[in-house]
């Protein structure tokens, strides 16, 4: 007779995942037929399946044969309250209840896709506060929900973004006050918008940004900069920001400076892959017209070259979808990993961008890492992510 199900005798607190392959980031190889013992949310043991501890009573055994266990993914650039799609910009004006319902949908999509951590880098303000901060607080401690770090609202020079979306400022004093205001509201980090109303000029000088960076650092928080153009990237990096979002137009000099001072590049290349699909799935001229397609192809090539420059310089690259603030959906981080490989990264490095590097960006050593003693946050996929980045689409289940 088989043993009775463990949950008849009390709550299962331990689970043995038996037979999954595992990624070894040090040897950059896949180890087949491994096992992971989880107890109370921690990895109590991991090693070869044939050396796994005997599961006692109360240990649930999961036959994970044929899967690969991957550390819970980190989406380093997301917008939790927004849905994405080809009308992503319009959705910013949705009523508060709709935005909160969208966030709930996104939580479900993130879990199904194996995303354990999401870094929100901009949300609409409702009742005087960025809605992402409310969502982060609602989800804290709720089983199955992602862990959140949130930047609050965008801080931008007037005229850079549609009016009403960011906190708009006119100068360096305004920048500093708005950045500290986001921290006062509860933001974990500050997001500066470093594309200006004039594409050829940075919206703030390096000195202005540096003053804000120093003040935010003094409060124990970090500063990141939206940058899709070179002038803003130069000023932000010269000012010592902690990360650049997108970084679609870097040059070798900026990449070297980023590597030297530890500025992280948060890549969002798949946004342009998604726009390319809109050439077929929509009639929006920006994507479907011949001029639109040509402009996109040029932009895409510049962005891929920027990632190559950053990678060659030794910049830490973390992967983001930009879901909601761009056109991707919350369950599409695999698309960014695939696109990083298309741009020239080794699959192992692209996987690191969506896992451990995101954890380093967040200052969370357990995030994106699957190791004995660490949090038991992993997903089981089908395939070898070291040779087939598309395997990240094939999520069977997650451990949380
Ligand atoms: Zn974004």
CSV table of C-alpha atoms and ligand atoms in Angstrom, one decimal:
chain,number,residue,atom,x,y,z
A,1,UNK,CA,0.0,0.0,0.0
A,2,UNK,CA,1.3,3.5,-0.7
A,3,UNK,CA,1.7,5.8,2.2
A,4,UNK,CA,-1.2,8.1,2.7
A,5,UNK,CA,-0.8,11.6,1.4
A,6,UNK,CA,1.2,13.7,3.7
A,7,UNK,CA,-1.3,16.4,4.0
A,8,UNK,CA,-3.7,14.0,5.8
A,9,UNK,CA,-1.2,13.9,8.7
A,10,UNK,CA,-0.7,17.7,8.9
A,11,UNK,CA,0.7,20.6,6.9
A,12,UNK,CA,3.5,19.7,4.5
A,13,UNK,CA,6.4,21.9,5.3
A,14,UNK,CA,9.1,20.1,3.3
A,15,UNK,CA,9.3,19.3,-0.3
A,16,UNK,CA,11.9,17.2,-2.2
A,17,UNK,CA,12.1,18.1,-5.9
A,18,UNK,CA,13.7,15.0,-7.3
A,19,UNK,CA,15.5,14.7,-10.6
A,20,UNK,CA,15.7,18.2,-12.0
A,21,UNK,CA,18.7,19.5,-13.8
A,22,UNK,CA,20.4,22.6,-12.4
A,23,UNK,CA,22.4,25.5,-13.8
A,24,UNK,CA,25.9,25.9,-12.4
A,25,UNK,CA,26.8,29.5,-13.1
A,26,UNK,CA,30.4,29.0,-12.1
A,27,UNK,CA,31.2,26.2,-14.5
A,28,UNK,CA,28.6,27.6,-16.9
A,29,UNK,CA,27.2,24.1,-17.4
A,30,UNK,CA,24.0,22.1,-16.7
A,31,UNK,CA,24.1,19.4,-14.1
A,32,UNK,CA,21.4,16.7,-14.8
A,33,UNK,CA,19.6,14.6,-12.3
A,34,UNK,CA,19.9,16.8,-9.2
A,35,UNK,CA,17.5,17.3,-6.3
A,36,UNK,CA,16.4,20.2,-4.0
A,37,UNK,CA,15.0,19.8,-0.5
A,38,UNK,CA,12.9,22.7,0.6
A,39,UNK,CA,11.9,23.3,4.2
A,40,UNK,CA,10.0,26.3,5.5
A,41,UNK,CA,10.7,28.3,2.4
A,42,UNK,CA,14.5,27.7,2.5
A,43,UNK,CA,16.7,25.4,0.4
A,44,UNK,CA,17.8,23.0,3.1
A,45,UNK,CA,19.8,20.8,0.8
A,46,UNK,CA,20.7,20.5,-2.9
A,47,UNK,CA,22.9,18.0,-4.7
A,48,UNK,CA,22.9,14.9,-6.9
A,49,UNK,CA,19.5,13.1,-6.9
A,50,UNK,CA,21.2,9.8,-6.0
A,51,UNK,CA,22.5,11.4,-2.8
A,52,UNK,CA,19.3,13.1,-1.8
A,53,UNK,CA,18.3,12.6,1.9
A,54,UNK,CA,15.6,10.0,2.5
A,55,UNK,CA,12.3,11.7,2.5
A,56,UNK,CA,10.7,11.1,5.8
A,57,UNK,CA,7.0,11.3,6.6
A,58,UNK,CA,5.6,14.8,5.9
A,59,UNK,CA,8.0,15.4,3.0
A,60,UNK,CA,6.2,15.8,-0.2
A,61,UNK,CA,8.2,14.4,-3.1
A,62,UNK,CA,7.9,16.1,-6.5
A,63,UNK,CA,9.0,14.0,-9.5
A,64,UNK,CA,10.8,16.8,-11.3
A,65,UNK,CA,12.3,14.5,-13.9
A,66,UNK,CA,13.0,16.2,-17.2
A,67,UNK,CA,12.9,19.7,-15.8
A,68,UNK,CA,15.6,22.3,-15.1
A,69,UNK,CA,15.4,24.3,-11.8
A,70,UNK,CA,16.2,28.0,-12.4
A,71,UNK,CA,16.4,30.6,-9.7
A,72,UNK,CA,13.3,32.8,-9.4
A,73,UNK,CA,13.5,35.4,-12.1
A,74,UNK,CA,14.0,39.1,-11.4
A,75,UNK,CA,12.2,41.5,-13.7
A,76,UNK,CA,14.4,44.6,-13.3
A,77,UNK,CA,12.2,47.0,-15.2
A,78,UNK,CA,8.4,46.8,-14.8
A,79,UNK,CA,5.3,48.9,-14.3
A,80,UNK,CA,3.0,46.8,-12.1
A,81,UNK,CA,-0.2,48.9,-12.5
A,82,UNK,CA,-0.2,48.9,-16.3
A,83,UNK,CA,-1.1,46.1,-18.8
A,84,UNK,CA,1.1,46.7,-21.9
A,85,UNK,CA,-0.1,46.0,-25.4
A,86,UNK,CA,-0.1,48.2,-28.4
A,87,UNK,CA,-2.2,50.9,-26.5
A,88,UNK,CA,0.1,50.9,-23.5
A,89,UNK,CA,0.4,54.7,-23.3
A,90,UNK,CA,-3.4,55.1,-23.3
A,91,UNK,CA,-3.8,52.7,-20.3
A,92,UNK,CA,-1.9,55.2,-18.1
A,93,UNK,CA,-5.2,57.1,-17.9
A,94,UNK,CA,-7.3,54.2,-16.7
A,95,UNK,CA,-9.3,54.7,-13.5
A,96,UNK,CA,-7.7,53.7,-10.2
A,97,UNK,CA,-9.8,50.6,-9.8
A,98,UNK,CA,-8.8,49.4,-13.3
A,99,UNK,CA,-5.1,50.0,-12.5
A,100,UNK,CA,-5.3,48.1,-9.3
A,101,UNK,CA,-7.2,45.2,-11.1
A,102,UNK,CA,-4.4,45.2,-13.7
A,103,UNK,CA,-1.8,44.9,-11.0
A,104,UNK,CA,-3.6,41.8,-9.7
A,105,UNK,CA,-3.6,40.3,-13.2
A,106,UNK,CA,0.1,41.1,-13.4
A,107,UNK,CA,0.8,39.4,-10.1
A,108,UNK,CA,-0.7,36.2,-11.5
A,109,UNK,CA,1.1,36.5,-14.8
A,110,UNK,CA,4.4,37.1,-13.0
A,111,UNK,CA,4.0,34.0,-10.9
A,112,UNK,CA,3.1,31.8,-13.8
A,113,UNK,CA,6.2,33.0,-15.7
A,114,UNK,CA,8.5,32.4,-12.7
A,115,UNK,CA,9.2,36.0,-11.9
A,116,UNK,CA,9.8,36.2,-8.1
A,117,UNK,CA,11.0,39.9,-7.9
A,118,UNK,CA,9.7,42.9,-9.8
A,119,UNK,CA,11.3,46.3,-9.7
A,120,UNK,CA,8.7,48.9,-10.6
A,121,UNK,CA,10.2,52.0,-12.2
A,122,UNK,CA,7.2,54.3,-12.5
A,123,UNK,CA,3.5,54.4,-11.8
A,124,UNK,CA,0.6,56.8,-12.2
A,125,UNK,CA,-0.1,59.0,-9.2
A,126,UNK,CA,-3.5,58.6,-7.6
A,127,UNK,CA,-4.5,60.5,-4.4
A,128,UNK,CA,-1.1,62.2,-4.3
A,129,UNK,CA,0.9,59.0,-4.3
A,130,UNK,CA,2.4,56.6,-6.9
A,131,UNK,CA,0.0,53.6,-7.1
A,132,UNK,CA,2.9,51.2,-7.2
A,133,UNK,CA,3.7,52.0,-3.6
A,134,UNK,CA,0.1,51.1,-2.6
A,135,UNK,CA,0.4,47.8,-4.6
A,136,UNK,CA,3.8,47.0,-2.9
A,137,UNK,CA,2.2,47.4,0.5
A,138,UNK,CA,-0.9,45.4,-0.4
A,139,UNK,CA,1.2,42.5,-1.6
A,140,UNK,CA,3.7,42.4,1.2
A,141,UNK,CA,3.6,39.0,2.9
A,142,UNK,CA,0.9,37.6,0.6
A,143,UNK,CA,1.7,34.1,-0.5
A,144,UNK,CA,2.2,33.7,-4.3
A,145,UNK,CA,2.7,37.4,-4.9
A,146,UNK,CA,6.0,38.8,-6.2
A,147,UNK,CA,8.4,40.7,-4.0
A,148,UNK,CA,8.4,44.4,-5.1
A,149,UNK,CA,10.8,47.3,-5.0
A,150,UNK,CA,9.3,50.4,-6.4
A,151,UNK,CA,10.5,53.8,-7.6
A,152,UNK,CA,7.3,55.7,-7.1
A,153,UNK,CA,6.5,58.2,-9.9
A,154,UNK,CA,8.8,59.3,-12.7
A,155,UNK,CA,10.6,62.6,-12.1
A,156,UNK,CA,11.0,64.5,-15.4
A,157,UNK,CA,11.7,67.9,-16.8
A,158,UNK,CA,8.5,69.6,-17.9
A,159,UNK,CA,7.7,68.6,-21.5
A,160,UNK,CA,9.6,65.3,-21.5
A,161,UNK,CA,6.6,63.0,-20.9
A,162,UNK,CA,2.8,63.6,-21.3
A,163,UNK,CA,1.7,66.1,-18.8
A,164,UNK,CA,0.1,64.7,-15.7
A,165,UNK,CA,2.1,61.5,-15.8
A,166,UNK,CA,5.4,62.4,-14.1
A,167,UNK,CA,6.3,64.8,-11.3
A,168,UNK,CA,7.4,67.7,-13.5
A,169,UNK,CA,10.3,69.9,-12.5
A,170,UNK,CA,12.1,72.9,-14.1
A,171,UNK,CA,15.6,72.8,-12.8
A,172,UNK,CA,18.1,71.1,-10.4
A,173,UNK,CA,16.4,72.4,-7.3
A,174,UNK,CA,13.1,71.0,-8.5
A,175,UNK,CA,14.8,67.7,-9.3
A,176,UNK,CA,16.2,67.4,-5.8
A,177,UNK,CA,13.0,68.3,-4.1
A,178,UNK,CA,10.9,65.9,-6.3
A,179,UNK,CA,13.4,63.0,-5.7
A,180,UNK,CA,13.3,63.4,-2.0
A,181,UNK,CA,9.5,63.8,-2.2
A,182,UNK,CA,9.3,60.3,-3.7
A,183,UNK,CA,11.4,58.9,-0.9
A,184,UNK,CA,9.1,60.6,1.6
A,185,UNK,CA,6.2,58.9,-0.1
A,186,UNK,CA,7.9,55.6,0.5
A,187,UNK,CA,9.8,54.9,-2.7
A,188,UNK,CA,12.6,52.4,-2.5
A,189,UNK,CA,14.5,54.1,-5.3
A,190,UNK,CA,14.2,57.2,-7.4
A,191,UNK,CA,13.6,57.2,-11.2
A,192,UNK,CA,14.8,60.2,-13.2
A,193,UNK,CA,13.8,60.7,-16.7
A,194,UNK,CA,16.9,61.7,-18.6
A,195,UNK,CA,15.5,62.1,-22.1
A,196,UNK,CA,14.8,65.8,-22.5
A,197,UNK,CA,12.1,67.7,-24.4
A,198,UNK,CA,15.0,68.5,-26.7
A,199,UNK,CA,16.5,65.2,-27.9
A,200,UNK,CA,20.0,66.6,-28.4
A,201,UNK,CA,20.3,68.0,-24.9
A,202,UNK,CA,20.3,66.4,-21.5
A,203,UNK,CA,17.3,67.6,-19.5
A,204,UNK,CA,19.6,68.1,-16.4
A,205,UNK,CA,23.3,68.8,-16.1
A,206,UNK,CA,25.6,66.2,-14.5
A,207,UNK,CA,26.1,68.6,-11.6
A,208,UNK,CA,22.3,68.9,-11.0
A,209,UNK,CA,21.9,65.1,-11.2
A,210,UNK,CA,24.9,64.5,-8.9
A,211,UNK,CA,23.4,66.7,-6.2
A,212,UNK,CA,20.3,64.6,-6.3
A,213,UNK,CA,22.2,61.3,-6.4
A,214,UNK,CA,24.2,62.4,-3.3
A,215,UNK,CA,21.1,63.4,-1.4
A,216,UNK,CA,19.3,60.1,-2.3
A,217,UNK,CA,22.3,58.0,-1.3
A,218,UNK,CA,22.4,59.9,2.0
A,219,UNK,CA,18.9,58.6,2.6
A,220,UNK,CA,20.0,55.0,1.9
A,221,UNK,CA,18.2,54.7,-1.5
A,222,UNK,CA,19.4,54.5,-5.1
A,223,UNK,CA,18.9,56.5,-8.2
A,224,UNK,CA,18.2,55.2,-11.7
A,225,UNK,CA,17.9,57.1,-14.9
A,226,UNK,CA,15.6,56.4,-17.9
A,227,UNK,CA,17.9,56.9,-20.9
A,228,UNK,CA,17.1,56.2,-24.5
A,229,UNK,CA,19.3,59.0,-25.9
A,230,UNK,CA,23.1,59.6,-25.5
A,231,UNK,CA,23.1,63.2,-24.0
A,232,UNK,CA,21.1,62.1,-21.0
A,233,UNK,CA,23.1,58.9,-20.6
A,234,UNK,CA,26.3,60.9,-20.5
A,235,UNK,CA,25.0,63.3,-17.9
A,236,UNK,CA,23.5,60.6,-15.7
A,237,UNK,CA,26.6,58.4,-15.8
A,238,UNK,CA,28.9,61.4,-15.1
A,239,UNK,CA,26.6,62.1,-12.1
A,240,UNK,CA,27.1,58.6,-10.7
A,241,UNK,CA,23.6,57.2,-11.0
A,242,UNK,CA,23.3,53.6,-9.8
A,243,UNK,CA,21.6,52.3,-13.0
A,244,UNK,CA,20.6,53.3,-16.5
A,245,UNK,CA,17.2,52.0,-17.8
A,246,UNK,CA,17.1,51.0,-21.5
A,247,UNK,CA,20.4,52.6,-22.4
A,248,UNK,CA,19.4,52.4,-26.1
A,249,UNK,CA,22.1,54.7,-27.3
A,250,UNK,CA,25.4,54.3,-25.4
A,251,UNK,CA,28.9,54.8,-26.7
A,252,UNK,CA,32.1,53.1,-25.7
A,253,UNK,CA,33.1,56.0,-23.4
A,254,UNK,CA,29.8,55.9,-21.5
A,255,UNK,CA,30.0,52.1,-21.2
A,256,UNK,CA,33.6,52.3,-19.8
A,257,UNK,CA,32.5,54.8,-17.2
A,258,UNK,CA,29.5,52.7,-16.2
A,259,UNK,CA,31.8,49.6,-15.7
A,260,UNK,CA,34.3,51.7,-13.8
A,261,UNK,CA,31.8,53.0,-11.3
A,262,UNK,CA,29.4,50.0,-11.2
A,263,UNK,CA,26.5,51.6,-12.9
A,264,UNK,CA,24.1,48.8,-13.9
A,265,UNK,CA,22.5,48.6,-17.4
A,266,UNK,CA,18.9,47.5,-17.2
A,267,UNK,CA,18.2,46.2,-20.7
A,268,UNK,CA,14.7,46.3,-22.3
A,269,UNK,CA,15.5,45.2,-25.8
A,270,UNK,CA,12.4,43.1,-26.3
A,271,UNK,CA,10.2,46.2,-26.4
A,272,UNK,CA,11.5,46.7,-29.9
A,273,UNK,CA,10.9,43.1,-30.8
A,274,UNK,CA,7.3,43.6,-29.6
A,275,UNK,CA,7.0,46.7,-31.7
A,276,UNK,CA,8.2,44.8,-34.7
A,277,UNK,CA,5.3,42.3,-34.2
A,278,UNK,CA,2.9,45.2,-34.2
A,279,UNK,CA,3.9,45.9,-37.8
A,280,UNK,CA,1.8,42.8,-38.6
A,281,UNK,CA,-0.8,42.8,-35.8
A,282,UNK,CA,-1.8,46.5,-35.9
A,283,UNK,CA,-2.4,49.3,-38.4
A,284,UNK,CA,-0.7,51.8,-36.2
A,285,UNK,CA,1.5,53.9,-38.6
A,286,UNK,CA,4.3,54.1,-36.1
A,287,UNK,CA,4.8,50.3,-36.4
A,288,UNK,CA,3.0,49.3,-39.7
A,289,UNK,CA,4.2,52.0,-42.1
A,290,UNK,CA,7.4,51.7,-44.2
A,291,UNK,CA,8.9,54.7,-42.4
A,292,UNK,CA,7.9,53.3,-39.0
A,293,UNK,CA,9.6,50.0,-39.7
A,294,UNK,CA,12.8,51.7,-41.0
A,295,UNK,CA,13.0,53.9,-37.9
A,296,UNK,CA,12.5,50.9,-35.7
A,297,UNK,CA,15.1,48.8,-37.4
A,298,UNK,CA,17.7,51.6,-36.9
A,299,UNK,CA,16.7,52.0,-33.3
A,300,UNK,CA,16.9,48.3,-32.7
A,301,UNK,CA,20.4,48.0,-34.2
A,302,UNK,CA,21.6,51.0,-32.0
A,303,UNK,CA,20.2,49.3,-28.9
A,304,UNK,CA,21.8,46.0,-29.6
A,305,UNK,CA,25.1,47.7,-30.3
A,306,UNK,CA,24.7,49.5,-26.9
A,307,UNK,CA,24.3,46.2,-25.1
A,308,UNK,CA,27.4,44.8,-26.9
A,309,UNK,CA,29.4,47.8,-25.9
A,310,UNK,CA,28.2,47.5,-22.3
A,311,UNK,CA,28.9,43.8,-22.2
A,312,UNK,CA,32.4,44.2,-23.7
A,313,UNK,CA,33.2,46.9,-21.1
A,314,UNK,CA,32.1,44.7,-18.2
A,315,UNK,CA,28.9,46.5,-17.2
A,316,UNK,CA,26.6,44.5,-15.1
A,317,UNK,CA,23.4,43.9,-17.2
A,318,UNK,CA,20.1,43.2,-15.6
A,319,UNK,CA,17.1,42.2,-17.7
A,320,UNK,CA,13.7,43.9,-17.7
A,321,UNK,CA,10.5,43.7,-19.7
A,322,UNK,CA,9.3,47.3,-19.3
A,323,UNK,CA,5.9,45.6,-19.2
A,324,UNK,CA,3.1,48.2,-18.8
A,325,UNK,CA,5.4,51.2,-19.4
A,326,UNK,CA,6.2,49.6,-22.7
A,327,UNK,CA,4.2,47.1,-24.8
A,328,UNK,CA,5.3,43.8,-23.3
A,329,UNK,CA,3.1,41.8,-20.9
A,330,UNK,CA,4.0,40.8,-17.4
A,331,UNK,CA,4.7,37.2,-18.3
A,332,UNK,CA,7.3,37.9,-21.1
A,333,UNK,CA,10.7,38.2,-19.4
A,334,UNK,CA,11.8,35.2,-21.4
A,335,UNK,CA,11.5,37.4,-24.5
A,336,UNK,CA,14.2,39.8,-23.1
A,337,UNK,CA,16.5,36.9,-22.3
A,338,UNK,CA,16.1,35.6,-25.9
A,339,UNK,CA,16.7,39.0,-27.3
A,340,UNK,CA,19.9,39.6,-25.2
A,341,UNK,CA,21.2,36.4,-26.9
A,342,UNK,CA,20.2,37.7,-30.3
A,343,UNK,CA,22.1,40.9,-29.4
A,344,UNK,CA,25.3,38.9,-28.7
A,345,UNK,CA,25.3,37.7,-25.1
A,346,UNK,CA,26.0,34.1,-24.2
A,347,UNK,CA,22.8,32.3,-23.0
A,348,UNK,CA,24.4,31.9,-19.6
A,349,UNK,CA,25.0,35.6,-19.3
A,350,UNK,CA,21.5,36.4,-20.5
A,351,UNK,CA,20.1,34.1,-17.9
A,352,UNK,CA,22.2,35.8,-15.2
A,353,UNK,CA,20.8,39.1,-16.4
A,354,UNK,CA,17.3,37.8,-15.5
A,355,UNK,CA,18.3,36.3,-12.2
A,356,UNK,CA,21.4,37.0,-10.1
A,357,UNK,CA,22.3,40.3,-11.7
A,358,UNK,CA,18.8,41.6,-11.0
A,359,UNK,CA,19.4,40.6,-7.4
A,360,UNK,CA,22.6,42.5,-7.3
A,361,UNK,CA,20.9,45.6,-8.7
A,362,UNK,CA,18.3,45.3,-6.0
A,363,UNK,CA,20.9,44.8,-3.3
A,364,UNK,CA,19.1,41.5,-2.4
A,365,UNK,CA,21.7,38.7,-2.3
A,366,UNK,CA,19.1,36.0,-2.2
A,367,UNK,CA,17.2,37.2,-5.2
A,368,UNK,CA,17.9,35.3,-8.4
A,369,UNK,CA,20.1,32.8,-6.7
A,370,UNK,CA,19.4,29.1,-6.0
A,371,UNK,CA,21.7,27.9,-3.3
A,372,UNK,CA,21.7,25.9,-0.2
A,373,UNK,CA,20.6,28.0,2.7
A,374,UNK,CA,19.0,30.6,0.5
A,375,UNK,CA,15.3,31.2,-0.3
A,376,UNK,CA,13.5,28.4,-2.0
A,377,UNK,CA,12.4,30.5,-4.9
A,378,UNK,CA,12.8,28.7,-8.2
A,379,UNK,CA,11.0,27.6,-11.3
A,380,UNK,CA,11.0,24.4,-13.1
A,381,UNK,CA,11.2,24.7,-16.9
A,382,UNK,CA,11.7,22.3,-19.8
A,383,UNK,CA,14.9,22.6,-21.6
A,384,UNK,CA,18.5,23.7,-21.2
A,385,UNK,CA,18.6,27.5,-20.8
A,386,UNK,CA,22.4,27.5,-21.4
A,387,UNK,CA,21.8,26.4,-25.0
A,388,UNK,CA,18.2,27.3,-25.5
A,389,UNK,CA,17.1,30.6,-23.9
A,390,UNK,CA,13.6,30.0,-25.3
A,391,UNK,CA,13.3,27.2,-22.6
A,392,UNK,CA,12.3,30.0,-20.2
A,393,UNK,CA,8.9,30.2,-21.9
A,394,UNK,CA,8.3,26.6,-20.9
A,395,UNK,CA,7.5,27.0,-17.2
A,396,UNK,CA,5.9,24.0,-15.6
A,397,UNK,CA,5.6,25.3,-12.0
A,398,UNK,CA,7.2,27.5,-9.4
A,399,UNK,CA,8.2,26.7,-5.9
A,400,UNK,CA,6.3,29.6,-4.3
B,1,LIG,ZN1,9.6,51.7,-18.2
